[in-house]
Short mmCIF file of C-alpha atoms and ligand atoms in Angstrom, two decimals:
data_model
loop_
_atom_site.label_atom_id
_atom_site.label_comp_id
_atom_site.label_asym_id
_atom_site.label_seq_id
_atom_site.Cartn_x
_atom_site.Cartn_y
_atom_site.Cartn_z
CA MET A 1 -19.47 9.67 -14.22
CA SER A 2 -18.73 5.98 -14.68
CA VAL A 3 -15.86 4.10 -13.05
CA LYS A 4 -14.19 4.05 -16.44
CA ASP A 5 -14.50 7.83 -16.89
CA ASN A 6 -13.22 8.48 -13.37
CA LEU A 7 -10.29 6.15 -13.92
CA ASN A 8 -9.33 7.83 -17.17
CA THR A 9 -9.57 11.27 -15.58
CA ILE A 10 -7.28 10.24 -12.72
CA LYS A 11 -4.82 8.56 -15.10
CA SER A 12 -4.62 11.72 -17.20
CA GLU A 13 -3.55 13.61 -14.06
CA LEU A 14 -0.75 11.21 -13.13
CA PRO A 15 2.79 11.59 -14.46
CA GLU A 16 3.97 8.50 -16.31
CA GLU A 17 6.31 7.33 -13.53
CA VAL A 18 3.55 7.33 -10.90
CA ALA A 19 1.84 3.96 -10.42
CA LEU A 20 -1.86 3.83 -9.64
CA VAL A 21 -3.34 1.47 -7.08
CA ALA A 22 -7.12 1.49 -7.53
CA VAL A 23 -8.49 1.06 -4.02
CA SER A 24 -11.53 -1.17 -4.37
CA LYS A 25 -12.30 -1.93 -0.70
CA THR A 26 -16.05 -2.36 -0.04
CA LYS A 27 -16.77 -2.21 -3.79
CA PRO A 28 -18.35 -5.12 -5.70
CA ASN A 29 -16.62 -7.22 -8.34
CA LYS A 30 -18.63 -5.57 -11.10
CA ASP A 31 -17.03 -2.19 -10.33
CA ILE A 32 -13.58 -3.78 -10.29
CA LEU A 33 -14.29 -5.45 -13.63
CA GLU A 34 -15.29 -2.13 -15.11
CA ALA A 35 -11.92 -0.68 -14.12
CA TYR A 36 -10.22 -3.87 -15.32
CA GLN A 37 -11.88 -3.58 -18.71
CA ALA A 38 -10.62 0.00 -18.89
CA GLY A 39 -7.08 -1.36 -18.46
CA GLN A 40 -6.46 -1.15 -14.70
CA ARG A 41 -4.58 -4.16 -13.28
CA VAL A 42 -3.48 -3.09 -9.80
CA PHE A 43 -6.08 -3.02 -7.02
CA GLY A 44 -5.78 -2.29 -3.31
CA GLU A 45 -7.77 -3.81 -0.47
CA ASN A 46 -7.54 -3.30 3.28
CA LYS A 47 -9.16 -6.51 4.55
CA VAL A 48 -7.60 -9.90 3.91
CA GLN A 49 -10.87 -11.88 3.75
CA GLU A 50 -12.37 -9.47 1.25
CA MET A 51 -9.24 -9.51 -0.89
CA VAL A 52 -9.19 -13.34 -0.94
CA GLN A 53 -12.82 -13.46 -2.06
CA LYS A 54 -12.20 -10.95 -4.83
CA TRP A 55 -9.02 -12.74 -5.92
CA GLU A 56 -11.02 -15.98 -6.23
CA GLY A 57 -13.74 -14.41 -8.36
CA LEU A 58 -11.76 -12.12 -10.66
CA PRO A 59 -9.19 -12.44 -13.49
CA LYS A 60 -5.88 -13.88 -12.33
CA ASP A 61 -3.70 -11.22 -13.94
CA ILE A 62 -4.89 -8.68 -11.37
CA LYS A 63 -2.16 -7.58 -8.97
CA TRP A 64 -3.55 -7.37 -5.44
CA HIS A 65 -2.02 -4.93 -2.98
CA MET A 66 -2.76 -5.15 0.73
CA ILE A 67 -2.90 -1.55 1.89
CA GLY A 68 -4.54 -1.85 5.31
CA HIS A 69 -3.37 -2.58 8.80
CA LEU A 70 -2.52 -6.25 8.80
CA GLN A 71 -2.93 -8.81 11.57
CA ARG A 72 -0.31 -11.50 11.73
CA ASN A 73 -2.81 -14.36 11.84
CA LYS A 74 -4.29 -13.28 8.49
CA VAL A 75 -1.08 -13.26 6.46
CA LYS A 76 -1.35 -16.96 5.58
CA TYR A 77 -4.58 -16.49 3.62
CA MET A 78 -3.02 -14.19 1.04
CA ALA A 79 0.63 -15.25 1.05
CA GLY A 80 0.20 -17.29 -2.11
CA PHE A 81 -0.94 -14.41 -4.31
CA VAL A 82 -0.52 -10.94 -2.79
CA SER A 83 1.75 -8.83 -4.97
CA LEU A 84 2.70 -5.99 -2.58
CA ILE A 85 2.04 -5.42 1.13
CA HIS A 86 2.04 -1.68 1.94
CA GLY A 87 1.47 -1.56 5.67
CA VAL A 88 4.30 -3.45 7.31
CA ASP A 89 4.80 -1.76 10.66
CA SER A 90 6.53 -4.25 12.96
CA PRO A 91 9.38 -6.77 12.94
CA ARG A 92 6.96 -9.47 14.13
CA LEU A 93 4.65 -8.91 11.19
CA LEU A 94 7.57 -8.97 8.77
CA LYS A 95 8.74 -12.24 10.29
CA GLU A 96 5.33 -13.81 9.79
CA ILE A 97 5.19 -12.62 6.15
CA ASN A 98 8.62 -14.15 5.61
CA LYS A 99 7.47 -17.45 7.14
CA GLN A 100 4.30 -17.66 5.05
CA ALA A 101 6.09 -16.60 1.87
CA LYS A 102 8.59 -19.39 2.42
CA LYS A 103 5.78 -21.95 2.57
CA HIS A 104 4.73 -20.78 -0.89
CA ASP A 105 8.30 -20.71 -2.10
CA ARG A 106 8.09 -17.05 -3.03
CA VAL A 107 9.51 -13.67 -2.13
CA ILE A 108 6.84 -11.15 -1.13
CA PRO A 109 7.61 -7.48 -1.84
CA CYS A 110 6.77 -5.21 1.11
CA LEU A 111 6.67 -1.52 1.97
CA LEU A 112 7.42 -0.40 5.50
CA GLN A 113 4.79 1.96 6.83
CA ILE A 114 6.20 5.09 8.42
CA HIS A 115 4.21 7.17 10.89
CA ILE A 116 4.18 10.72 9.54
CA ALA A 117 0.78 12.01 10.68
CA GLU A 118 0.02 13.97 13.78
CA GLU A 119 -2.78 11.57 14.69
CA ASP A 120 -1.88 8.62 16.90
CA THR A 121 -4.59 6.59 15.21
CA LYS A 122 -2.43 6.04 12.15
CA PHE A 123 -0.02 3.16 12.18
CA GLY A 124 3.65 3.04 11.31
CA LEU A 125 7.23 2.93 12.44
CA ASP A 126 9.14 5.98 13.62
CA GLN A 127 12.69 6.70 12.46
CA ALA A 128 14.33 4.89 15.38
CA GLU A 129 12.20 1.78 14.87
CA LEU A 130 13.00 1.80 11.16
CA ASP A 131 16.73 2.08 11.80
CA GLU A 132 16.61 -0.69 14.36
CA LEU A 133 14.62 -2.97 12.10
CA ILE A 134 16.86 -2.71 9.06
CA ALA A 135 20.02 -3.09 11.13
CA SER A 136 18.82 -6.24 12.92
CA ASP A 137 20.20 -9.70 12.21
CA THR A 138 16.69 -11.15 12.06
CA PHE A 139 15.90 -8.76 9.24
CA LYS A 140 19.06 -9.61 7.35
CA ALA A 141 18.27 -13.31 7.63
CA MET A 142 14.81 -13.03 6.04
CA GLU A 143 15.05 -14.44 2.55
CA ASN A 144 11.40 -14.53 1.56
CA ILE A 145 10.55 -10.87 1.90
CA LYS A 146 11.95 -7.93 -0.01
CA ILE A 147 11.58 -4.37 1.23
CA VAL A 148 11.05 -2.26 -1.88
CA GLY A 149 10.09 1.06 -0.29
CA LEU A 150 7.95 3.02 2.12
CA MET A 151 4.30 3.92 2.63
CA GLY A 152 2.73 6.66 4.68
CA MET A 153 -0.52 8.50 5.33
CA ALA A 154 -0.67 12.21 6.03
CA THR A 155 -2.87 13.79 8.68
CA PHE A 156 -6.51 14.22 7.68
CA THR A 157 -6.61 18.01 7.64
CA GLU A 158 -7.48 21.02 5.49
CA ASP A 159 -4.02 22.41 6.23
CA GLU A 160 -2.14 21.82 2.98
CA SER A 161 1.18 22.98 4.34
CA GLN A 162 1.01 20.36 7.06
CA ILE A 163 0.23 17.60 4.55
CA ARG A 164 3.09 18.78 2.38
CA ARG A 165 5.48 18.82 5.32
CA GLU A 166 4.54 15.27 6.30
CA PHE A 167 5.00 13.95 2.76
CA ALA A 168 8.32 15.78 2.44
CA GLN A 169 9.46 14.11 5.64
CA LEU A 170 8.55 10.69 4.24
CA LYS A 171 10.39 11.45 1.00
CA SER A 172 13.52 12.32 2.93
CA THR A 173 13.28 9.07 4.93
CA PHE A 174 12.86 7.27 1.60
CA ASP A 175 15.95 8.89 0.08
CA ASP A 176 17.93 8.02 3.17
CA LEU A 177 16.75 4.39 3.05
CA LYS A 178 17.98 4.13 -0.54
CA THR A 179 21.49 4.70 0.72
CA LYS A 180 21.13 1.85 3.23
CA LEU A 181 19.29 -0.91 1.31
CA ASN A 182 19.25 -2.15 -2.26
CA ASP A 183 16.07 -2.43 -4.31
CA ILE A 184 14.35 0.62 -2.78
CA THR A 185 12.14 1.86 -5.60
CA THR A 186 8.64 2.59 -4.36
CA LEU A 187 7.25 5.48 -2.36
CA SER A 188 3.53 4.92 -1.73
CA MET A 189 1.91 8.15 -0.64
CA GLY A 190 -1.22 10.02 -1.68
CA MET A 191 -4.95 9.21 -1.72
CA SER A 192 -7.97 10.82 -3.42
CA GLY A 193 -7.76 13.98 -1.32
CA ASP A 194 -4.03 14.60 -1.33
CA PHE A 195 -2.35 12.75 -4.22
CA GLY A 196 -1.49 15.99 -6.06
CA ILE A 197 0.57 17.22 -3.13
CA ALA A 198 2.05 13.73 -2.65
CA ILE A 199 3.29 13.63 -6.25
CA GLU A 200 4.79 17.11 -5.96
CA GLU A 201 6.64 15.84 -2.89
CA GLY A 202 8.04 12.79 -4.66
CA SER A 203 5.46 9.98 -4.52
CA ASN A 204 5.66 7.37 -7.27
CA MET A 205 2.69 5.26 -6.18
CA VAL A 206 -0.75 6.64 -5.28
CA ARG A 207 -3.62 4.73 -3.67
CA ILE A 208 -6.90 6.12 -4.97
CA GLY A 209 -10.35 4.81 -4.05
CA SER A 210 -13.28 7.19 -3.84
CA SER A 211 -12.26 9.35 -6.80
CA ILE A 212 -12.47 6.24 -8.98
CA PHE A 213 -15.26 4.16 -7.44
CA GLY A 214 -17.29 6.84 -5.65
CA ALA A 215 -17.88 7.27 -1.95
CA ARG A 216 -17.85 4.15 0.19
CA ASN A 217 -20.82 2.92 2.21
CA TYR A 218 -19.76 1.27 5.41
CA SER A 219 -22.61 -0.74 6.81
C1 LIG B 301 -9.02 3.59 1.76
C2 LIG B 301 -7.57 3.85 1.60
C3 LIG B 301 -7.09 4.62 0.53
C4 LIG B 301 -7.98 5.27 -0.51
O1 LIG B 301 -8.69 6.33 0.04
P1 LIG B 301 -9.53 7.35 -0.88
O2 LIG B 301 -9.62 8.57 -0.05
O3 LIG B 301 -10.86 6.69 -1.08
O4 LIG B 301 -8.81 7.54 -2.15
C5 LIG B 301 -5.72 4.79 0.43
N1 LIG B 301 -4.87 4.24 1.31
C6 LIG B 301 -5.30 3.51 2.35
C7 LIG B 301 -4.31 2.94 3.29
C8 LIG B 301 -6.66 3.29 2.54
O5 LIG B 301 -7.06 2.56 3.58
#
């Protein structure tokens, strides 16, 4: 199967209201261009350097999403062009994004990452940290970021009921956040292995890599 065929298969499985982020990390520009030529415009990367290089070499109407864990000192390299940052998991990171966005005279849309998995290795805020963040004066004073929703990753497990439970928990946090902030529209949950369950539980943005581009080789 080609990238184009894989992409079309995935798209045929997604309801119209669910946005697709094609996760192109580790994949070469030629694979991204194949997806681009098949109509895909939104791509996700998890390393800033790699995303900057790809942004430089590829068509400028691509929307680049940063989906990985983000270090504060890297924000400046992508602040001029990144279109959505999925993994915001601390007030300090948000502050840095706000500062760099201001330098570029833009407002950067962000998703707050919520910790829903059992594993400690996954990043994200818990409910108390989320509540504290959105109630803080520093948050209210930030004019160059806009929180548009939440992102989360379920536990890596065969246990479907656990995955479902974790996604349902994130959906309920999302619905609650909508009552507290304006402009909350996006719930980013679901990857190649679990996007079907994520959509059933209310996701409207899925991040899919290997099912489109094939397995990744980390060297
Ligand atoms: C790599 C990655 C994905 C895509 O994973 P696949 O299993 O290849 O679809 C989605 N979200 C995040 C945060 C990732 O790092």
